[in-house]
mmCIF file of C-alpha atoms in Angstrom:
data_model
loop_
_atom_site.group_PDB
_atom_site.id
_atom_site.type_symbol
_atom_site.label_atom_id
_atom_site.label_comp_id
_atom_site.label_asym_id
_atom_site.label_seq_id
_atom_site.Cartn_x
_atom_site.Cartn_y
_atom_site.Cartn_z
ATOM 1 C CA MET A 1272 -3.918 20.200 18.404
ATOM 2 C CA LYS A 1273 -4.684 23.360 16.235
ATOM 3 C CA SER A 1274 -7.396 24.148 14.488
ATOM 4 C CA GLN A 1275 -6.471 27.816 14.031
ATOM 5 C CA PRO A 1276 -3.805 27.830 10.930
ATOM 6 C CA ARG A 1277 -0.117 29.328 11.667
ATOM 7 C CA PHE A 1278 -0.183 31.280 8.291
ATOM 8 C CA ARG A 1279 -3.508 32.810 6.922
ATOM 9 C CA LEU A 1280 -2.380 32.278 3.386
ATOM 10 C CA LEU A 1281 -1.143 29.253 3.511
ATOM 11 C CA PRO A 1282 -3.264 27.253 5.473
ATOM 12 C CA MET A 1283 -2.126 23.537 4.796
ATOM 13 C CA PRO A 1284 1.715 23.927 3.992
ATOM 14 C CA ILE A 1285 2.359 20.173 3.825
ATOM 15 C CA HIS A 1286 -0.126 20.028 1.289
ATOM 16 C CA SER A 1287 0.962 23.124 -0.783
ATOM 17 C CA LEU A 1288 4.442 21.287 -1.180
ATOM 18 C CA LEU A 1289 2.622 17.871 -1.836
ATOM 19 C CA LEU A 1290 0.178 19.704 -4.615
ATOM 20 C CA PHE A 1291 3.455 21.388 -6.129
ATOM 21 C CA VAL A 1292 5.639 18.488 -6.246
ATOM 22 C CA VAL A 1293 2.631 16.022 -7.600
ATOM 23 C CA TRP A 1294 2.020 18.501 -10.290
ATOM 24 C CA LEU A 1295 5.885 18.978 -11.305
ATOM 25 C CA LEU A 1296 5.642 14.888 -11.528
ATOM 26 C CA LEU A 1297 2.516 14.496 -13.602
ATOM 27 C CA ASN A 1298 3.515 16.985 -15.983
ATOM 28 C CA ASN A 1299 7.507 15.563 -16.152
ATOM 29 C CA THR A 1300 8.856 18.936 -16.297
ATOM 30 C CA VAL A 1301 10.769 21.842 -14.484
ATOM 31 C CA ALA A 1302 9.476 24.377 -17.359
ATOM 32 C CA PRO A 1303 9.063 27.912 -15.935
ATOM 33 C CA GLY A 1304 5.530 28.204 -17.072
ATOM 34 C CA HIS A 1305 4.968 24.876 -15.096
ATOM 35 C CA LEU A 1306 6.307 26.095 -12.027
ATOM 36 C CA VAL A 1307 4.388 29.184 -11.850
ATOM 37 C CA LEU A 1308 0.850 27.160 -12.598
ATOM 38 C CA GLY A 1309 1.991 24.554 -10.076
ATOM 39 C CA ALA A 1310 2.650 27.337 -7.280
ATOM 40 C CA PHE A 1311 -0.563 28.941 -7.678
ATOM 41 C CA LEU A 1312 -2.576 25.692 -7.871
ATOM 42 C CA ALA A 1313 -0.543 24.823 -4.429
ATOM 43 C CA LEU A 1314 -1.514 28.006 -2.983
ATOM 44 C CA VAL A 1315 -5.250 28.214 -4.583
ATOM 45 C CA ILE A 1316 -6.279 24.904 -3.633
ATOM 46 C CA PRO A 1317 -5.352 25.021 0.058
ATOM 47 C CA LEU A 1318 -7.354 27.814 0.493
ATOM 48 C CA LEU A 1319 -10.229 26.885 -1.458
ATOM 49 C CA THR A 1320 -10.191 23.521 0.484
ATOM 50 C CA SER A 1321 -9.335 24.639 3.968
ATOM 51 C CA GLY A 1322 -12.689 24.599 5.607
ATOM 52 C CA MET A 1323 -13.303 21.063 4.579
ATOM 53 C CA GLN A 1324 -10.484 19.751 7.188
ATOM 54 C CA SER A 1325 -11.424 18.084 10.274
ATOM 55 C CA PRO A 1326 -8.517 19.405 12.940
ATOM 56 C CA GLN A 1327 -5.801 16.901 12.920
ATOM 57 C CA PRO A 1328 -2.657 17.136 15.073
ATOM 58 C CA SER A 1329 -0.114 18.619 12.907
ATOM 59 C CA PHE A 1330 3.240 17.487 12.032
ATOM 60 C CA HIS A 1331 5.969 18.577 14.571
ATOM 61 C CA LYS A 1332 9.575 17.166 14.016
ATOM 62 C CA PRO A 1333 10.361 17.159 10.389
ATOM 63 C CA LEU A 1334 13.717 15.264 11.035
ATOM 64 C CA VAL A 1335 11.929 12.203 12.950
ATOM 65 C CA THR A 1336 9.368 12.192 10.163
ATOM 66 C CA PHE A 1337 11.643 11.614 7.684
ATOM 67 C CA ARG A 1338 13.650 9.278 9.562
ATOM 68 C CA TYR A 1339 10.736 7.469 10.137
ATOM 69 C CA ALA A 1340 9.488 7.639 6.230
ATOM 70 C CA LEU A 1341 13.261 6.166 5.550
ATOM 71 C CA MET A 1342 12.974 3.341 7.811
ATOM 72 C CA VAL A 1343 9.471 2.308 6.735
ATOM 73 C CA ILE A 1344 11.026 1.919 3.371
ATOM 74 C CA ALA A 1345 13.589 -0.100 4.626
ATOM 75 C CA ASP A 1346 11.436 -2.231 6.542
ATOM 76 C CA ILE A 1347 8.878 -2.407 3.469
ATOM 77 C CA ILE A 1348 11.848 -4.113 1.090
ATOM 78 C CA VAL A 1349 12.684 -6.507 4.110
ATOM 79 C CA ALA A 1350 9.054 -7.084 4.624
ATOM 80 C CA ASN A 1351 8.888 -8.362 0.923
ATOM 81 C CA PHE A 1352 11.506 -10.543 0.864
ATOM 82 C CA GLU A 1353 10.297 -12.247 4.339
ATOM 83 C CA VAL A 1354 6.715 -12.620 2.510
ATOM 84 C CA ALA A 1355 7.837 -13.847 -0.447
ATOM 85 C CA LEU A 1356 10.139 -16.870 1.001
ATOM 86 C CA LEU A 1357 6.827 -17.479 3.301
ATOM 87 C CA VAL A 1358 5.293 -17.446 0.195
ATOM 88 C CA ILE A 1359 7.691 -19.914 -1.780
ATOM 89 C CA GLY A 1360 7.672 -21.967 1.216
ATOM 90 C CA PRO A 1361 5.472 -24.745 2.075
ATOM 91 C CA SER A 1362 2.183 -23.500 3.154
ATOM 92 C CA LYS A 1363 1.642 -26.070 5.950
ATOM 93 C CA LYS A 1364 4.353 -24.319 8.009
ATOM 94 C CA LEU A 1365 2.343 -21.075 8.291
ATOM 95 C CA ASN A 1366 1.581 -20.069 11.398
ATOM 96 C CA PRO A 1367 -0.969 -17.463 11.054
ATOM 97 C CA ALA A 1368 -2.591 -16.023 13.949
ATOM 98 C CA PHE A 1369 -5.030 -12.880 14.973
ATOM 99 C CA ILE A 1370 -3.560 -10.376 17.639
ATOM 100 C CA ALA A 1371 -5.005 -7.155 18.839
ATOM 101 C CA VAL A 1372 -2.255 -4.031 20.009
ATOM 102 C CA PRO A 1373 -3.450 -1.682 22.732
ATOM 103 C CA LEU A 1374 -2.982 1.602 21.069
ATOM 104 C CA ASP A 1375 -1.739 4.691 22.952
ATOM 105 C CA ILE A 1376 -2.031 7.174 20.189
ATOM 106 C CA GLN A 1377 -5.883 8.206 20.253
ATOM 107 C CA TYR A 1378 -5.979 10.586 17.146
ATOM 108 C CA GLU A 1379 -7.240 9.557 13.689
ATOM 109 C CA LEU A 1380 -4.269 10.630 11.832
ATOM 110 C CA PRO A 1381 -1.758 9.128 13.498
ATOM 111 C CA ILE A 1382 -3.804 5.637 14.199
ATOM 112 C CA THR A 1383 -4.067 5.675 10.245
ATOM 113 C CA ILE A 1384 -0.594 6.044 9.775
ATOM 114 C CA LEU A 1385 0.268 3.628 12.565
ATOM 115 C CA ALA A 1386 -2.478 0.925 10.416
ATOM 116 C CA SER A 1387 -0.965 1.579 6.946
ATOM 117 C CA THR A 1388 2.768 0.947 8.284
ATOM 118 C CA VAL A 1389 1.557 -2.274 9.756
ATOM 119 C CA SER A 1390 -0.115 -3.342 6.671
ATOM 120 C CA LEU A 1391 3.058 -2.775 4.602
ATOM 121 C CA THR A 1392 5.721 -4.121 6.957
ATOM 122 C CA PRO A 1393 6.519 -7.701 8.020
ATOM 123 C CA GLY A 1394 3.725 -10.347 7.543
ATOM 124 C CA THR A 1395 1.150 -8.355 9.441
ATOM 125 C CA VAL A 1396 -2.292 -6.808 7.473
ATOM 126 C CA SER A 1397 -4.159 -4.430 10.006
ATOM 127 C CA ALA A 1398 -7.895 -5.640 10.282
ATOM 128 C CA GLU A 1399 -10.055 -3.522 12.302
ATOM 129 C CA ILE A 1400 -9.795 -0.980 14.951
ATOM 130 C CA SER A 1401 -12.212 -1.180 18.144
ATOM 131 C CA GLU A 1402 -14.907 1.458 18.299
ATOM 132 C CA ASP A 1403 -13.181 3.123 21.437
ATOM 133 C CA LYS A 1404 -9.873 3.345 19.351
ATOM 134 C CA GLN A 1405 -7.880 1.830 21.733
ATOM 135 C CA TRP A 1406 -7.121 -1.939 19.918
ATOM 136 C CA LEU A 1407 -5.851 -2.635 16.363
ATOM 137 C CA TYR A 1408 -6.777 -6.130 15.381
ATOM 138 C CA VAL A 1409 -3.800 -7.282 13.103
ATOM 139 C CA HIS A 1410 -3.864 -10.571 10.982
ATOM 140 C CA VAL A 1411 -0.218 -12.118 11.071
ATOM 141 C CA LEU A 1412 0.963 -14.296 8.422
ATOM 142 C CA HIS A 1413 3.788 -16.116 10.429
ATOM 143 C CA MET A 1414 3.442 -15.449 14.425
ATOM 144 C CA THR A 1415 6.646 -17.097 16.535
ATOM 145 C CA ASN A 1416 6.027 -14.647 19.627
ATOM 146 C CA LYS A 1417 3.324 -12.953 20.006
ATOM 147 C CA ASP A 1418 4.289 -10.736 22.760
ATOM 148 C CA GLU A 1419 7.374 -9.936 21.144
ATOM 149 C CA LEU A 1420 5.829 -8.961 17.916
ATOM 150 C CA ILE A 1421 3.289 -6.532 19.930
ATOM 151 C CA ALA A 1422 6.213 -5.044 21.836
ATOM 152 C CA LEU A 1423 8.293 -4.584 17.774
ATOM 153 C CA ILE A 1424 5.101 -2.917 16.580
ATOM 154 C CA LYS A 1425 4.596 -0.641 19.583
ATOM 155 C CA GLN A 1426 8.689 0.379 20.155
ATOM 156 C CA ARG A 1427 9.544 0.556 16.380
ATOM 157 C CA TYR A 1428 6.420 2.449 14.823
ATOM 158 C CA GLU A 1429 4.184 3.656 17.459
ATOM 159 C CA LYS A 1430 6.533 5.079 19.449
ATOM 160 C CA PRO A 1431 8.290 7.626 16.922
ATOM 161 C CA LEU A 1432 4.571 8.483 15.541
ATOM 162 C CA MET A 1433 4.052 9.469 19.190
ATOM 163 C CA GLU A 1434 7.160 11.499 19.259
ATOM 164 C CA ILE A 1435 6.048 13.148 15.530
ATOM 165 C CA PHE A 1436 2.588 14.204 16.622
ATOM 166 C CA GLU A 1437 3.605 14.773 20.141
ATOM 167 C CA CYS A 1438 0.407 13.354 22.004
ATOM 168 C CA MET B 1493 20.227 -8.259 -22.588
ATOM 169 C CA LEU B 1494 17.632 -5.649 -22.307
ATOM 170 C CA ASN B 1495 15.204 -7.545 -24.339
ATOM 171 C CA THR B 1496 16.038 -10.701 -23.232
ATOM 172 C CA ALA B 1497 14.663 -9.197 -19.397
ATOM 173 C CA ILE B 1498 11.864 -7.384 -21.135
ATOM 174 C CA THR B 1499 10.940 -11.332 -22.331
ATOM 175 C CA ILE B 1500 11.529 -12.561 -18.892
ATOM 176 C CA ALA B 1501 9.373 -9.867 -16.891
ATOM 177 C CA THR B 1502 6.542 -10.031 -19.729
ATOM 178 C CA THR B 1503 6.227 -13.997 -19.230
ATOM 179 C CA LEU B 1504 6.041 -13.679 -15.361
ATOM 180 C CA VAL B 1505 3.629 -11.050 -15.308
ATOM 181 C CA CYS B 1506 1.409 -13.023 -17.761
ATOM 182 C CA ILE B 1507 1.776 -16.136 -15.401
ATOM 183 C CA SER B 1508 0.798 -13.881 -12.706
ATOM 184 C CA LEU B 1509 -2.146 -12.805 -14.572
ATOM 185 C CA ILE B 1510 -3.411 -16.113 -15.557
ATOM 186 C CA LEU B 1511 -3.160 -17.290 -11.490
ATOM 187 C CA ASN B 1512 -5.201 -14.577 -10.768
ATOM 188 C CA LEU B 1513 -7.490 -15.336 -13.473
ATOM 189 C CA TRP B 1514 -7.677 -18.710 -11.613
ATOM 190 C CA ARG B 1515 -8.427 -17.441 -8.460
ATOM 191 C CA LEU B 1516 -10.964 -15.164 -9.744
ATOM 192 C CA PHE B 1517 -13.031 -17.867 -11.208
ATOM 193 C CA LYS B 1518 -12.269 -20.297 -8.378
ATOM 194 C CA GLY B 1519 -13.402 -18.121 -5.589
ATOM 195 C CA PRO B 1520 -14.494 -19.483 -3.466
ATOM 196 C CA SER B 1521 -16.060 -16.327 -1.866
ATOM 197 C CA ARG B 1522 -16.368 -12.697 -3.175
ATOM 198 C CA PRO B 1523 -13.776 -11.157 -0.903
ATOM 199 C CA ASP B 1524 -11.606 -13.386 -2.857
ATOM 200 C CA ARG B 1525 -13.024 -12.292 -6.229
ATOM 201 C CA ILE B 1526 -12.399 -9.149 -5.289
ATOM 202 C CA LEU B 1527 -8.737 -9.246 -4.597
ATOM 203 C CA ALA B 1528 -8.152 -11.380 -7.459
ATOM 204 C CA LEU B 1529 -9.709 -8.466 -9.513
ATOM 205 C CA ASP B 1530 -7.405 -5.998 -7.525
ATOM 206 C CA THR B 1531 -4.191 -7.803 -8.002
ATOM 207 C CA MET B 1532 -5.353 -8.259 -11.708
ATOM 208 C CA TYR B 1533 -5.269 -4.368 -12.145
ATOM 209 C CA ILE B 1534 -1.966 -4.395 -10.737
ATOM 210 C CA ASN B 1535 -0.663 -6.596 -12.756
ATOM 211 C CA SER B 1536 -1.962 -4.877 -15.871
ATOM 212 C CA ILE B 1537 -0.245 -1.618 -15.119
ATOM 213 C CA ALA B 1538 2.747 -3.858 -14.929
ATOM 214 C CA LEU B 1539 2.150 -5.205 -18.339
ATOM 215 C CA ILE B 1540 1.494 -1.549 -19.548
ATOM 216 C CA ILE B 1541 5.017 -0.465 -18.001
ATOM 217 C CA LEU B 1542 6.782 -3.428 -19.489
ATOM 218 C CA PHE B 1543 4.968 -2.673 -22.850
ATOM 219 C CA GLY B 1544 6.226 1.319 -22.821
ATOM 220 C CA ILE B 1545 9.837 0.060 -22.109
ATOM 221 C CA ALA B 1546 10.123 -1.942 -25.145
ATOM 222 C CA SER B 1547 8.149 0.158 -27.382
ATOM 223 C CA GLY B 1548 10.285 2.971 -26.391
ATOM 224 C CA THR B 1549 7.979 5.757 -25.246
ATOM 225 C CA ALA B 1550 6.439 7.237 -22.430
ATOM 226 C CA LEU B 1551 2.901 7.654 -23.478
ATOM 227 C CA TYR B 1552 1.676 4.663 -22.119
ATOM 228 C CA PHE B 1553 2.369 6.451 -18.289
ATOM 229 C CA GLU B 1554 -0.923 8.169 -18.276
ATOM 230 C CA ALA B 1555 -2.907 4.972 -19.414
ATOM 231 C CA ALA B 1556 -1.074 3.226 -15.958
ATOM 232 C CA LEU B 1557 -1.558 6.189 -13.877
ATOM 233 C CA LEU B 1558 -5.227 5.895 -14.927
ATOM 234 C CA ILE B 1559 -5.690 2.146 -14.629
ATOM 235 C CA ALA B 1560 -3.884 2.723 -10.624
ATOM 236 C CA MET B 1561 -6.652 5.613 -9.811
ATOM 237 C CA LEU B 1562 -9.581 3.776 -11.449
ATOM 238 C CA GLY B 1563 -9.007 0.071 -9.920
ATOM 239 C CA PHE B 1564 -8.285 1.796 -6.704
ATOM 240 C CA VAL B 1565 -11.589 3.108 -6.363
ATOM 241 C CA SER B 1566 -13.601 0.207 -8.023
ATOM 242 C CA THR B 1567 -12.025 -1.859 -5.343
ATOM 243 C CA ALA B 1568 -12.988 0.282 -2.526
ATOM 244 C CA ALA B 1569 -16.693 0.820 -3.855
ATOM 245 C CA MET B 1570 -16.895 -2.690 -4.530
ATOM 246 C CA CYS B 1571 -15.504 -3.877 -1.084
ATOM 247 C CA LYS B 1572 -18.267 -1.564 0.154
ATOM 248 C CA TYR B 1573 -21.278 -2.464 -1.962
ATOM 249 C CA ILE B 1574 -20.575 -6.126 -0.471
ATOM 250 C CA LEU B 1575 -19.970 -4.876 3.166
ATOM 251 C CA ARG B 1576 -23.278 -2.899 3.031
ATOM 252 C CA GLY B 1577 -25.309 -3.563 0.472
ATOM 253 C CA ASP B 1578 -25.413 -0.389 -0.876
ATOM 254 C CA LEU B 1579 -23.335 2.310 -2.261
ATOM 255 C CA ILE B 1580 -24.356 5.614 -1.152
ATOM 256 C CA GLU B 1581 -26.512 5.499 2.112
ATOM 257 C CA MET C 645 23.141 2.055 -24.557
ATOM 258 C CA GLU C 646 25.879 1.846 -22.174
ATOM 259 C CA PHE C 647 26.196 -1.430 -20.312
ATOM 260 C CA TRP C 648 25.879 -0.957 -16.703
ATOM 261 C CA ILE C 649 22.717 1.185 -17.379
ATOM 262 C CA GLU C 650 21.265 -2.232 -19.304
ATOM 263 C CA LEU C 651 22.285 -3.995 -16.497
ATOM 264 C CA VAL C 652 20.868 -1.767 -13.739
ATOM 265 C CA VAL C 653 17.435 -1.924 -16.051
ATOM 266 C CA SER C 654 17.234 -5.613 -16.302
ATOM 267 C CA VAL C 655 18.153 -6.264 -12.838
ATOM 268 C CA PHE C 656 15.309 -4.047 -11.998
ATOM 269 C CA LEU C 657 12.917 -5.371 -14.095
ATOM 270 C CA VAL C 658 13.843 -8.958 -13.612
ATOM 271 C CA ALA C 659 13.550 -8.617 -9.409
ATOM 272 C CA GLY C 660 10.164 -6.595 -10.310
ATOM 273 C CA ALA C 661 8.864 -8.962 -12.091
ATOM 274 C CA VAL C 662 9.595 -12.150 -9.712
ATOM 275 C CA PHE C 663 8.062 -10.143 -6.662
ATOM 276 C CA VAL C 664 4.760 -9.557 -8.862
ATOM 277 C CA PHE C 665 4.906 -13.152 -9.439
ATOM 278 C CA ILE C 666 5.278 -14.173 -6.053
ATOM 279 C CA GLY C 667 2.348 -11.659 -4.933
ATOM 280 C CA SER C 668 0.085 -14.026 -7.543
ATOM 281 C CA LEU C 669 1.265 -16.925 -6.698
ATOM 282 C CA GLY C 670 0.630 -16.556 -2.972
ATOM 283 C CA LEU C 671 -2.909 -15.675 -3.983
ATOM 284 C CA ALA C 672 -3.228 -18.783 -5.724
ATOM 285 C CA LYS C 673 -1.843 -21.093 -3.515
ATOM 286 C CA LEU C 674 -2.149 -19.801 0.115
ATOM 287 C CA PRO C 675 -4.909 -21.747 2.113
ATOM 288 C CA ASP C 676 -7.376 -19.151 3.488
ATOM 289 C CA PHE C 677 -8.643 -15.403 2.277
ATOM 290 C CA TYR C 678 -6.672 -13.836 5.061
ATOM 291 C CA THR C 679 -3.188 -15.590 4.173
ATOM 292 C CA ARG C 680 -3.911 -14.489 1.150
ATOM 293 C CA LEU C 681 -4.632 -11.178 1.927
ATOM 294 C CA HIS C 682 -0.698 -10.569 2.658
ATOM 295 C CA ALA C 683 0.757 -11.815 -0.616
ATOM 296 C CA PRO C 684 -0.745 -8.914 -3.159
ATOM 297 C CA THR C 685 -0.359 -6.165 -0.362
ATOM 298 C CA LYS C 686 2.936 -6.684 -0.032
ATOM 299 C CA ALA C 687 5.046 -8.445 -2.926
ATOM 300 C CA THR C 688 3.111 -6.365 -5.460
ATOM 301 C CA THR C 689 4.185 -3.313 -3.879
ATOM 302 C CA LEU C 690 7.694 -4.000 -4.063
ATOM 303 C CA GLY C 691 7.404 -5.302 -7.715
ATOM 304 C CA MET C 692 5.914 -2.473 -9.114
ATOM 305 C CA GLY C 693 8.424 -0.223 -7.312
ATOM 306 C CA GLY C 694 10.944 -2.449 -9.013
ATOM 307 C CA LEU C 695 9.165 -2.520 -12.707
ATOM 308 C CA LEU C 696 8.316 1.563 -12.301
ATOM 309 C CA ALA C 697 12.069 2.124 -11.153
ATOM 310 C CA ALA C 698 13.440 0.321 -14.009
ATOM 311 C CA SER C 699 11.667 2.482 -16.251
ATOM 312 C CA ALA C 700 12.066 5.685 -14.586
ATOM 313 C CA ILE C 701 16.375 4.733 -15.003
ATOM 314 C CA LEU C 702 15.196 3.852 -18.657
ATOM 315 C CA MET C 703 13.186 7.012 -19.884
ATOM 316 C CA THR C 704 15.727 9.351 -17.753
ATOM 317 C CA TYR C 705 18.454 7.798 -20.078
ATOM 318 C CA GLN C 706 16.655 7.790 -23.395
ATOM 319 C CA GLN C 707 15.065 11.420 -23.244
ATOM 320 C CA GLY C 708 18.296 12.858 -21.939
ATOM 321 C CA HIS C 709 16.377 14.722 -18.997
ATOM 322 C CA LEU C 710 15.362 13.352 -15.403
ATOM 323 C CA SER C 711 11.758 11.505 -15.617
ATOM 324 C CA LEU C 712 10.536 10.571 -12.336
ATOM 325 C CA HIS C 713 6.952 10.494 -13.062
ATOM 326 C CA GLU C 714 6.755 6.897 -12.625
ATOM 327 C CA LEU C 715 7.221 7.363 -9.095
ATOM 328 C CA LEU C 716 3.962 9.047 -8.754
ATOM 329 C CA ILE C 717 2.526 5.593 -9.399
ATOM 330 C CA THR C 718 4.968 4.018 -6.693
ATOM 331 C CA LEU C 719 3.747 6.302 -4.713
ATOM 332 C CA PHE C 720 -0.123 6.230 -5.249
ATOM 333 C CA LEU C 721 0.191 2.244 -5.037
ATOM 334 C CA LEU C 722 2.031 2.451 -2.040
ATOM 335 C CA ILE C 723 -0.931 4.612 -0.158
ATOM 336 C CA THR C 724 -3.674 2.716 -1.603
ATOM 337 C CA ALA C 725 -2.755 -1.209 -1.062
ATOM 338 C CA PRO C 726 -3.535 -0.642 2.912
ATOM 339 C CA VAL C 727 -6.316 0.887 2.284
ATOM 340 C CA THR C 728 -7.430 -1.862 -0.188
ATOM 341 C CA ALA C 729 -6.039 -4.632 2.260
ATOM 342 C CA HIS C 730 -8.057 -3.005 5.303
ATOM 343 C CA MET C 731 -11.479 -2.847 3.440
ATOM 344 C CA LEU C 732 -10.983 -6.169 2.173
ATOM 345 C CA ALA C 733 -10.129 -7.685 5.733
ATOM 346 C CA LYS C 734 -13.179 -5.623 7.025
ATOM 347 C CA THR C 735 -15.114 -7.002 4.261
ATOM 348 C CA ALA C 736 -13.846 -10.954 5.237
ATOM 349 C CA MET C 737 -14.996 -10.662 8.634
ATOM 350 C CA HIS C 738 -18.263 -9.193 8.244
ATOM 351 C CA HIS C 739 -18.927 -12.140 5.793
ATOM 352 C CA LYS C 740 -17.885 -14.515 8.310
ATOM 353 C CA LEU C 741 -14.985 -15.920 6.092
ATOM 354 C CA GLN C 742 -13.854 -19.654 7.002
ATOM 355 C CA ILE C 743 -10.067 -18.989 8.929
ATOM 356 C CA THR C 744 -7.762 -21.780 8.592
ATOM 357 C CA GLU C 745 -7.994 -24.292 11.329
ATOM 358 C CA LYS C 746 -4.413 -23.469 12.534
ATOM 359 C CA THR C 747 -4.950 -20.141 13.459
ATOM 360 C CA VAL C 748 -4.208 -18.721 16.493
ATOM 361 C CA ASP C 749 -6.848 -16.795 18.617
ATOM 362 C CA LYS C 750 -9.928 -17.262 15.767
ATOM 363 C CA GLU C 751 -12.236 -15.853 18.492
ATOM 364 C CA LEU C 752 -10.379 -12.135 18.053
ATOM 365 C CA SER C 753 -11.858 -12.292 14.520
ATOM 366 C CA LYS C 754 -15.543 -12.247 15.961
ATOM 367 C CA ARG C 755 -14.309 -9.206 18.429
ATOM 368 C CA ALA C 756 -13.010 -7.261 15.732
ATOM 369 C CA ARG C 757 -15.873 -7.761 13.518
ATOM 370 C CA GLU C 758 -18.161 -5.840 16.503
ATOM 371 C CA ARG C 759 -15.183 -3.688 16.920
ATOM 372 C CA ASN C 760 -15.236 -4.548 20.160
ATOM 373 C CA THR C 761 -12.423 -4.897 22.859
ATOM 374 C CA PRO C 762 -10.753 -8.074 22.701
ATOM 375 C CA THR C 763 -11.569 -9.356 26.224
#
């Protein structure tokens, strides 16, 4: 975890890039004027707001991050088909459950990303997190095997996140 | 073909809105009604996008974006309100 | 308009609308609040993604330059859907909503409400 920014004039490089891209998307153009204005905003806004940020672990492995994002998008599509089939099918066959997943990561940002991923992927919604950040409570729409599901969440989503944030 | 597709899609989205409205009236609990409202705003974005496609303009994009943002904020505010009985503590 | 663009846009439109519809159907028919929560958060994200992709393709074709701002709404919905779901689940547990009989480990919801560890 670093509280000291790596570059003084660019305290949050990822946020700057995101602001720039969102500005261009919002205006739906790549006209030179908007490029300049977008770059200006992307430089100035992080400078003004970097003091408000609480220190979070930073992204270390861009390649792993990219692969993780692609995997999550693919999983979202698969999850949607699964949930759609479960919804159309008879509700009596559903086997809903609450499970508690033990967490190995402790920092807030990775846990938030993990919980969001769990909410968007196969039949699970993260409901609550224990006060000591050790357990993630998850509601499952149709549970077949509890241990398998917990192992899946830990293997498939938590492990790459731990690798990305190096914690 | 595109016109048929737009008609089918609009019909499906309208039926979804009616189903949401049914859940909104039926409840039975307040979180249920909030969930129904939440789904309703997403479906209304879908309807606006479809209307934009049908009339061939990009003007409705801003409306859709605004509904998306305000809808999220209002859902969060309503959840917070019935969770704590207060918005600003 | 070229045939294949029309085909792709139509397929995206109908598929997206079907997912939006399934999300709302799930909201109407599933037995308790927690199961209902699944349908709109998931099915609707992909449904909106499909509709917005169709809109992006069509606008790109009609205006003659790349038009990607629909991606922004998709991205926004993708980020907000889990947050909404989490807040609603929290609210539901706080209000001790009825959980359908079959649910495995119902007691966990009580532990979760207190934000305790499960055992």
